[in-house]
Amino acid sequence: MLGSNSISITMVKLVLLLSIFIVCYGEVSSGGTSRPKVVNIGAIFTLSTINARVSKIAIEAAERDVNSDESILGGTKLSISFHDSNFSGFLGIIGALRYMGSDTVAIIGPQNSVMAHVLSHLANELHVPLLSFTALDPSLTPLQYPYFVQTAPNDQYQMAAIAEMVSYFGWSEVIAIFSDDDQSRNGVTSLGDRLAERGCKISYKAALPPDPKATRNEVKDQLVKIRLMESRIIVLHTFSKTGLKVFDVAQELGMMEKGYVWIASSWLSTVLDSTSPVSPKIANSIEGALTLRPHTPNSKRKRDFISRWDKLSDGTIGLNPYGLYAYDTVWALAHALRLLLDKGVNISFSKYTNSGNLDAGGTMNLEELSIFDAGEQLLKNILATNMAGLTGPLRFRPDRAIINPAFEIINVIGNEYKKIGYWTNYSGLSVVSPETLYAKPPNRSVSNQHLDNVIWPGGTTDKPRGWVFPNNGEKLRIGVPYRVSYRDFISQVNGTDVVQGYCIDVFLAAIKLLPYAVPYKFILFGDGQQNPNYQDLANMVASGEFDAAVGDITIVTNRTRIVDFTQPYIESGLVVVAPVRKLSSSAWAFLRPFTPIMWAVTSSFFLIVGVVVWILEHRKNDEFRGPPKNQIITVLWFGFSTLFFAHRENTVTTLGRIVVLIWLFVVLIISSSYTASLTSILTVEQLISPINGIDSLIMNNEPIGYQVGSFAQNYLSEELDVPKSRLLALGSPEEYATALEQGIVAAVVDELSYIERFLSNYCKFSIRGNQFTRSGWGFAFPKDSPLAIDMSTAILALSENGELQKIHNKWLSRKACDSQGSNLPSEQLQLQSFWGLFLICGSVCVFALLMHMCLMMRKFSQQTPGVSELSRHGSSTPSERLQTFMSFIDKKEDQPVKRSKRKRKDTLPSVYEKEDEYINISKRTHMGTSQNGYSG
């Protein structure tokens, strides 16, 4: 019995030892990878803000939901603790250091981008992922901050939506008000980039102290400056405390009235969602503003969570989209931890040993910091998230951006708001929900961009123009050139401040067509002694000394670089005017249409064609045979008679007919051109001058006149390389006439509009050549001035309704001299105009001769075999062979007799048949004589 008891005790001991061994072995083999009971997660927020209060409730709800579902973490619990940074970057850093020294695997937050930039460096060093849905600075890139993850669309998408709205409504300039911190500043930079892509810009950036430090006086100082500016489109990118203060001060200053446009970033929509209904004071101050709200698609999970919200928050605050992103962030982190634990990865931390000598005295306690060993793997799991959350599909693109960023566009109306459309990175602006658009091909065409009607500040539904005249409605200072010549274009009425003229009337007519009043005053520019420099006038508009310039201002490249011009209201280019004399008539006027070389070449071709046709026809055509004297006469007669198409000789060879056909075409063109030119010479009065245009003027090295203040001087010297020593400034039409008559200048270069006025009084001169520049006159405004666009539209309307022509007729319709009806002489016809025809004709002649010689040589070799045999044996000299060949060429080639296929109806020969028989006998007799007496 005792033995059995001892055996039992021994067995029990063995079982216990075995159990201990198994447990110990299991611990060793698994390397200590048993699932931890608790995983610590930190959260850093400023808990007094709207987003932090909403996010804290959502995060705690997500924590409870994850912990209550054991299928997520398999019994491991999340423990999320909150740290209040209280708007302090220093307190945020302290909280992060505390978490990173207490085995925290991840941190949700920080709330703003200022802390995100700092804490990301800690996260990079200690491998602790940071997940934020409110620190949305576009500059927080994964290349610099690999452990920082934005779980909501960052501000570059919000700024793209605002830029697209500005472009959609047709505005070109905006004013940006922002808090001077990383997130707001970089968001405004992104806005500027997106506006520039659409041809718009930020005209002024008003920086306020970081939220919530901006005082009412600081806000007021900025808004007073903005109220004096031109643009009325204001983008407010800040946070709720500063933003509401800006709207309150704007209401006080009258900047929430008709004509203003306020576009607030998503901070305003969070205020509306979480504090609804807002107080009457706030509702009145934000009336008519537009704002953005992150779009989250409808789903059952979202509706269920919204129905739980009142219970979760005890009715203290409303839910906004960032609460939904907070909830999804916790779930995304939970799924990433589950993947980590399922792979058996140990949640372990290593002491931070890279502090060096920074903590040698032991006062900073840097040895308490620990590196999360699995931090890199956890980061990869987070970025691989693919889940359906309250905010819709949650996935990250390769650049770590959230997929399908979208915003709702909200119009604030009293205590409520109206959704007027959506913006998506997929299709731009639309009144259709993004989920519907995602099922279709992307379409960002202008015609596909739509928004519902907006109620703007002041309660109006009419789209604001977006700008007013600067200086709070003061009159525009319009510079007007004080001209001393050509006063029909612009001049001062003697003894008054009134200006008049063609240019002034065009401006006044255009101003009347604008849909708004334009206060202005004319300020004369110049000393009244000589015409002012128009480049200086443009510079004064660019520098702000004038708000615009009205007058005969030519639109040239140098000026368009510094100011904006309206649509040209008159065309005007540089021309050359020079003295001319009438070309007297003479008995030899018929020679004028052609130049001497043209006469020589044409005459030569008459002879060449005659010789070529004689060569081609000589063997077969009896009309090109006979005594040498007769043949020479035939060649001359045939060649020159083609000028009148009067040649009687028939051509029987194919090559001859081809040559004649081509030559007759050439003759037709030449004779028609000669006739037209001679008609012009004999019927139109001709004016001649040694100057035929700008090219001949530059080449003759004589002085050139130009108008004082005109751009012609710079154009001639800089573009055409005319030495300035050749250029002479002239101040009036009288000086033009004197200088041209006395030979002081060879010609004057000026704009066509001035020259037409000059020639209406001085008939001894004429325009030589054509315009060598193309430009026009316009009104000058500062760069990007919207008034320039509206005035251009008005000028086009004046042109279409005929008013512009009426103003032209009123001031510039004076009759010109009769002699100006033909200010361009008829030029002689040059060889250059016809060399192509002569080249074709000459080529055909050469080709025909070559073909003829080839045929002759072949026939010669076939018909004289004896001669060929003798030449092979060397029995004949070259001169004898050449003489034989020439005799063969000169010999009449027998033609086969062609019988008529038509039977004669009358057997008796008629008188004409007898005559033909007599002619044939005569020809045979003549041929025999020719062959016996001489060689042809």
Tab-separated table of N, CA, C and O in Angstrom, residues 771-824:
chain	number	residue	atom	x	y	z
A	771	GLN	N	2.478	98.267	-95.280
A	771	GLN	CA	2.767	98.298	-93.848
A	771	GLN	C	3.763	97.192	-93.516
A	771	GLN	O	3.604	96.069	-93.963
A	772	PHE	N	4.766	97.518	-92.713
A	772	PHE	CA	5.724	96.481	-92.341
A	772	PHE	C	5.616	96.096	-90.870
A	772	PHE	O	6.416	95.320	-90.366
A	773	THR	N	4.623	96.638	-90.166
A	773	THR	CA	4.250	96.126	-88.842
A	773	THR	C	2.728	96.070	-88.787
A	773	THR	O	2.036	96.801	-89.499
A	774	ARG	N	2.213	95.205	-87.933
A	774	ARG	CA	0.773	95.092	-87.731
A	774	ARG	C	0.483	95.313	-86.255
A	774	ARG	O	0.939	94.549	-85.405
A	775	SER	N	-0.226	96.352	-85.945
A	775	SER	CA	-0.545	96.649	-84.554
A	775	SER	C	-1.858	97.418	-84.513
A	775	SER	O	-2.586	97.486	-85.509
A	776	GLY	N	-2.138	97.994	-83.385
A	776	GLY	CA	-3.351	98.771	-83.231
A	776	GLY	C	-3.244	99.643	-81.991
A	776	GLY	O	-2.265	99.588	-81.236
A	777	TRP	N	-4.253	100.471	-81.775
A	777	TRP	CA	-4.294	101.328	-80.603
A	777	TRP	C	-5.266	100.734	-79.588
A	777	TRP	O	-6.332	100.219	-79.949
A	778	GLY	N	-4.885	100.826	-78.319
A	778	GLY	CA	-5.745	100.338	-77.251
A	778	GLY	C	-5.581	101.190	-76.014
A	778	GLY	O	-4.687	102.047	-75.923
A	779	PHE	N	-6.456	100.961	-75.035
A	779	PHE	CA	-6.358	101.646	-73.748
A	779	PHE	C	-5.565	100.760	-72.789
A	779	PHE	O	-5.752	99.546	-72.768
A	780	ALA	N	-4.690	101.370	-71.994
A	780	ALA	CA	-3.785	100.622	-71.114
A	780	ALA	C	-4.320	100.607	-69.685
A	780	ALA	O	-4.791	101.633	-69.170
A	781	PHE	N	-4.229	99.440	-69.045
A	781	PHE	CA	-4.632	99.266	-67.652
A	781	PHE	C	-3.545	98.474	-66.931
A	781	PHE	O	-2.734	97.792	-67.574
A	782	PRO	N	-3.511	98.524	-65.610
A	782	PRO	CA	-2.535	97.706	-64.881
A	782	PRO	C	-2.718	96.231	-65.185
A	782	PRO	O	-3.796	95.785	-65.588
A	783	LYS	N	-1.665	95.464	-64.967
A	783	LYS	CA	-1.701	94.030	-65.225
A	783	LYS	C	-2.838	93.371	-64.453
A	783	LYS	O	-3.071	93.655	-63.286
A	784	ASP	N	-3.543	92.470	-65.169
A	784	ASP	CA	-4.636	91.670	-64.597
A	784	ASP	C	-5.817	92.518	-64.148
A	784	ASP	O	-6.608	92.097	-63.297
A	785	SER	N	-5.942	93.711	-64.670
A	785	SER	CA	-7.096	94.545	-64.320
A	785	SER	C	-8.356	93.989	-64.982
A	785	SER	O	-8.399	93.816	-66.204
A	786	PRO	N	-9.407	93.711	-64.211
A	786	PRO	CA	-10.648	93.219	-64.831
A	786	PRO	C	-11.332	94.264	-65.700
A	786	PRO	O	-12.114	93.921	-66.578
A	787	LEU	N	-11.022	95.548	-65.449
A	787	LEU	CA	-11.631	96.598	-66.266
A	787	LEU	C	-11.162	96.506	-67.711
A	787	LEU	O	-11.906	96.845	-68.641
A	788	ALA	N	-9.935	96.026	-67.929
A	788	ALA	CA	-9.436	95.874	-69.302
A	788	ALA	C	-10.283	94.867	-70.072
A	788	ALA	O	-10.572	95.061	-71.260
A	789	ILE	N	-10.714	93.805	-69.405
A	789	ILE	CA	-11.546	92.795	-70.067
A	789	ILE	C	-12.915	93.370	-70.400
A	789	ILE	O	-13.433	93.194	-71.505
A	790	ASP	N	-13.510	94.072	-69.440
A	790	ASP	CA	-14.844	94.639	-69.679
A	790	ASP	C	-14.803	95.712	-70.760
A	790	ASP	O	-15.736	95.818	-71.578
A	791	MET	N	-13.746	96.513	-70.785
A	791	MET	CA	-13.636	97.542	-71.822
A	791	MET	C	-13.423	96.908	-73.195
A	791	MET	O	-13.932	97.415	-74.207
A	792	SER	N	-12.697	95.805	-73.251
A	792	SER	CA	-12.521	95.103	-74.529
A	792	SER	C	-13.859	94.613	-75.055
A	792	SER	O	-14.158	94.723	-76.254
A	793	THR	N	-14.672	94.084	-74.157
A	793	THR	CA	-16.003	93.626	-74.562
A	793	THR	C	-16.836	94.786	-75.080
A	793	THR	O	-17.559	94.664	-76.077
A	794	ALA	N	-16.720	95.939	-74.419
A	794	ALA	CA	-17.474	97.119	-74.852
A	794	ALA	C	-17.000	97.613	-76.214
A	794	ALA	O	-17.809	98.012	-77.064
A	795	ILE	N	-15.689	97.583	-76.462
A	795	ILE	CA	-15.160	98.019	-77.766
A	795	ILE	C	-15.646	97.101	-78.875
A	795	ILE	O	-15.994	97.558	-79.985
A	796	LEU	N	-15.681	95.802	-78.621
A	796	LEU	CA	-16.221	94.868	-79.612
A	796	LEU	C	-17.688	95.168	-79.904
A	796	LEU	O	-18.122	95.090	-81.058
A	797	ALA	N	-18.426	95.504	-78.851
A	797	ALA	CA	-19.847	95.855	-79.057
A	797	ALA	C	-19.972	97.119	-79.904
A	797	ALA	O	-20.847	97.213	-80.770
A	798	LEU	N	-19.097	98.107	-79.675
A	798	LEU	CA	-19.117	99.326	-80.489
A	798	LEU	C	-18.824	99.015	-81.949
A	798	LEU	O	-19.411	99.618	-82.857
A	799	SER	N	-17.905	98.092	-82.179
A	799	SER	CA	-17.572	97.720	-83.554
A	799	SER	C	-18.739	97.024	-84.227
A	799	SER	O	-19.037	97.273	-85.403
A	800	GLU	N	-19.430	96.162	-83.483
A	800	GLU	CA	-20.528	95.392	-84.070
A	800	GLU	C	-21.754	96.243	-84.355
A	800	GLU	O	-22.450	96.022	-85.347
A	801	ASN	N	-22.018	97.222	-83.487
A	801	ASN	CA	-23.222	98.040	-83.720
A	801	ASN	C	-22.970	99.260	-84.600
A	801	ASN	O	-23.867	100.072	-84.822
A	802	GLY	N	-21.744	99.420	-85.108
A	802	GLY	CA	-21.438	100.503	-86.042
A	802	GLY	C	-21.078	101.815	-85.396
A	802	GLY	O	-20.733	102.775	-86.094
A	803	GLU	N	-21.109	101.892	-84.071
A	803	GLU	CA	-20.815	103.148	-83.395
A	803	GLU	C	-19.351	103.549	-83.574
A	803	GLU	O	-19.026	104.731	-83.689
A	804	LEU	N	-18.470	102.571	-83.619
A	804	LEU	CA	-17.052	102.856	-83.776
A	804	LEU	C	-16.784	103.520	-85.124
A	804	LEU	O	-15.967	104.447	-85.228
A	805	GLN	N	-17.463	103.064	-86.166
A	805	GLN	CA	-17.289	103.667	-87.489
A	805	GLN	C	-17.834	105.090	-87.516
A	805	GLN	O	-17.260	105.976	-88.163
A	806	LYS	N	-18.930	105.342	-86.798
A	806	LYS	CA	-19.486	106.696	-86.747
A	806	LYS	C	-18.506	107.657	-86.085
A	806	LYS	O	-18.338	108.798	-86.540
A	807	ILE	N	-17.861	107.212	-85.025
A	807	ILE	CA	-16.866	108.067	-84.358
A	807	ILE	C	-15.687	108.314	-85.294
A	807	ILE	O	-15.153	109.432	-85.369
A	808	HIS	N	-15.298	107.290	-86.037
A	808	HIS	CA	-14.203	107.454	-87.004
A	808	HIS	C	-14.571	108.470	-88.074
A	808	HIS	O	-13.757	109.338	-88.442
A	809	ASN	N	-15.773	108.373	-88.573
A	809	ASN	CA	-16.219	109.316	-89.623
A	809	ASN	C	-16.288	110.742	-89.085
A	809	ASN	O	-16.035	111.702	-89.808
A	810	LYS	N	-16.633	110.894	-87.823
A	810	LYS	CA	-16.757	112.220	-87.234
A	810	LYS	C	-15.416	112.943	-87.185
A	810	LYS	O	-15.328	114.136	-87.478
A	811	TRP	N	-14.367	112.233	-86.838
A	811	TRP	CA	-13.073	112.867	-86.612
A	811	TRP	C	-12.061	112.647	-87.738
A	811	TRP	O	-11.190	113.495	-87.956
A	812	LEU	N	-12.170	111.569	-88.454
A	812	LEU	CA	-11.083	111.186	-89.360
A	812	LEU	C	-11.542	110.983	-90.799
A	812	LEU	O	-10.891	110.275	-91.556
A	813	SER	N	-12.630	111.586	-91.210
A	813	SER	CA	-13.167	111.341	-92.560
A	813	SER	C	-12.800	112.423	-93.559
A	813	SER	O	-13.421	112.536	-94.598
A	814	ARG	N	-11.822	113.252	-93.252
A	814	ARG	CA	-11.426	114.318	-94.182
A	814	ARG	C	-10.949	113.713	-95.501
A	814	ARG	O	-10.194	112.744	-95.507
A	815	LYS	N	-11.357	114.278	-96.625
A	815	LYS	CA	-11.034	113.733	-97.942
A	815	LYS	C	-9.550	113.887	-98.247
A	815	LYS	O	-8.957	114.929	-98.037
A	816	ALA	N	-8.976	112.837	-98.760
A	816	ALA	CA	-7.560	112.874	-99.128
A	816	ALA	C	-7.382	113.523	-100.489
A	816	ALA	O	-8.333	113.753	-101.233
A	817	CYS	N	-6.109	113.833	-100.830
A	817	CYS	CA	-5.808	114.404	-102.145
A	817	CYS	C	-6.196	113.423	-103.238
A	817	CYS	O	-6.112	112.208	-103.065
A	818	ASP	N	-6.579	113.973	-104.394
A	818	ASP	CA	-6.979	113.115	-105.510
A	818	ASP	C	-5.839	112.220	-105.961
A	818	ASP	O	-6.050	111.090	-106.394
A	819	SER	N	-4.619	112.744	-105.873
A	819	SER	CA	-3.482	111.968	-106.362
A	819	SER	C	-3.206	110.746	-105.513
A	819	SER	O	-2.476	109.857	-105.928
A	820	GLN	N	-3.787	110.691	-104.333
A	820	GLN	CA	-3.512	109.556	-103.471
A	820	GLN	C	-4.297	108.324	-103.882
A	820	GLN	O	-4.174	107.272	-103.271
A	821	GLY	N	-5.117	108.476	-104.923
A	821	GLY	CA	-5.839	107.305	-105.385
A	821	GLY	C	-4.919	106.230	-105.889
A	821	GLY	O	-5.258	105.063	-105.902
A	822	SER	N	-3.750	106.621	-106.307
A	822	SER	CA	-2.772	105.626	-106.755
A	822	SER	C	-1.451	105.905	-106.071
A	822	SER	O	-0.523	106.415	-106.655
A	823	ASN	N	-1.384	105.590	-104.794
A	823	ASN	CA	-0.174	105.887	-104.047
A	823	ASN	C	0.898	104.825	-104.212
A	823	ASN	O	1.988	104.978	-103.722
A	824	LEU	N	0.565	103.750	-104.916
A	824	LEU	CA	1.568	102.722	-105.170
A	824	LEU	C	1.758	102.591	-106.673
A	824	LEU	O	0.824	102.265	-107.399
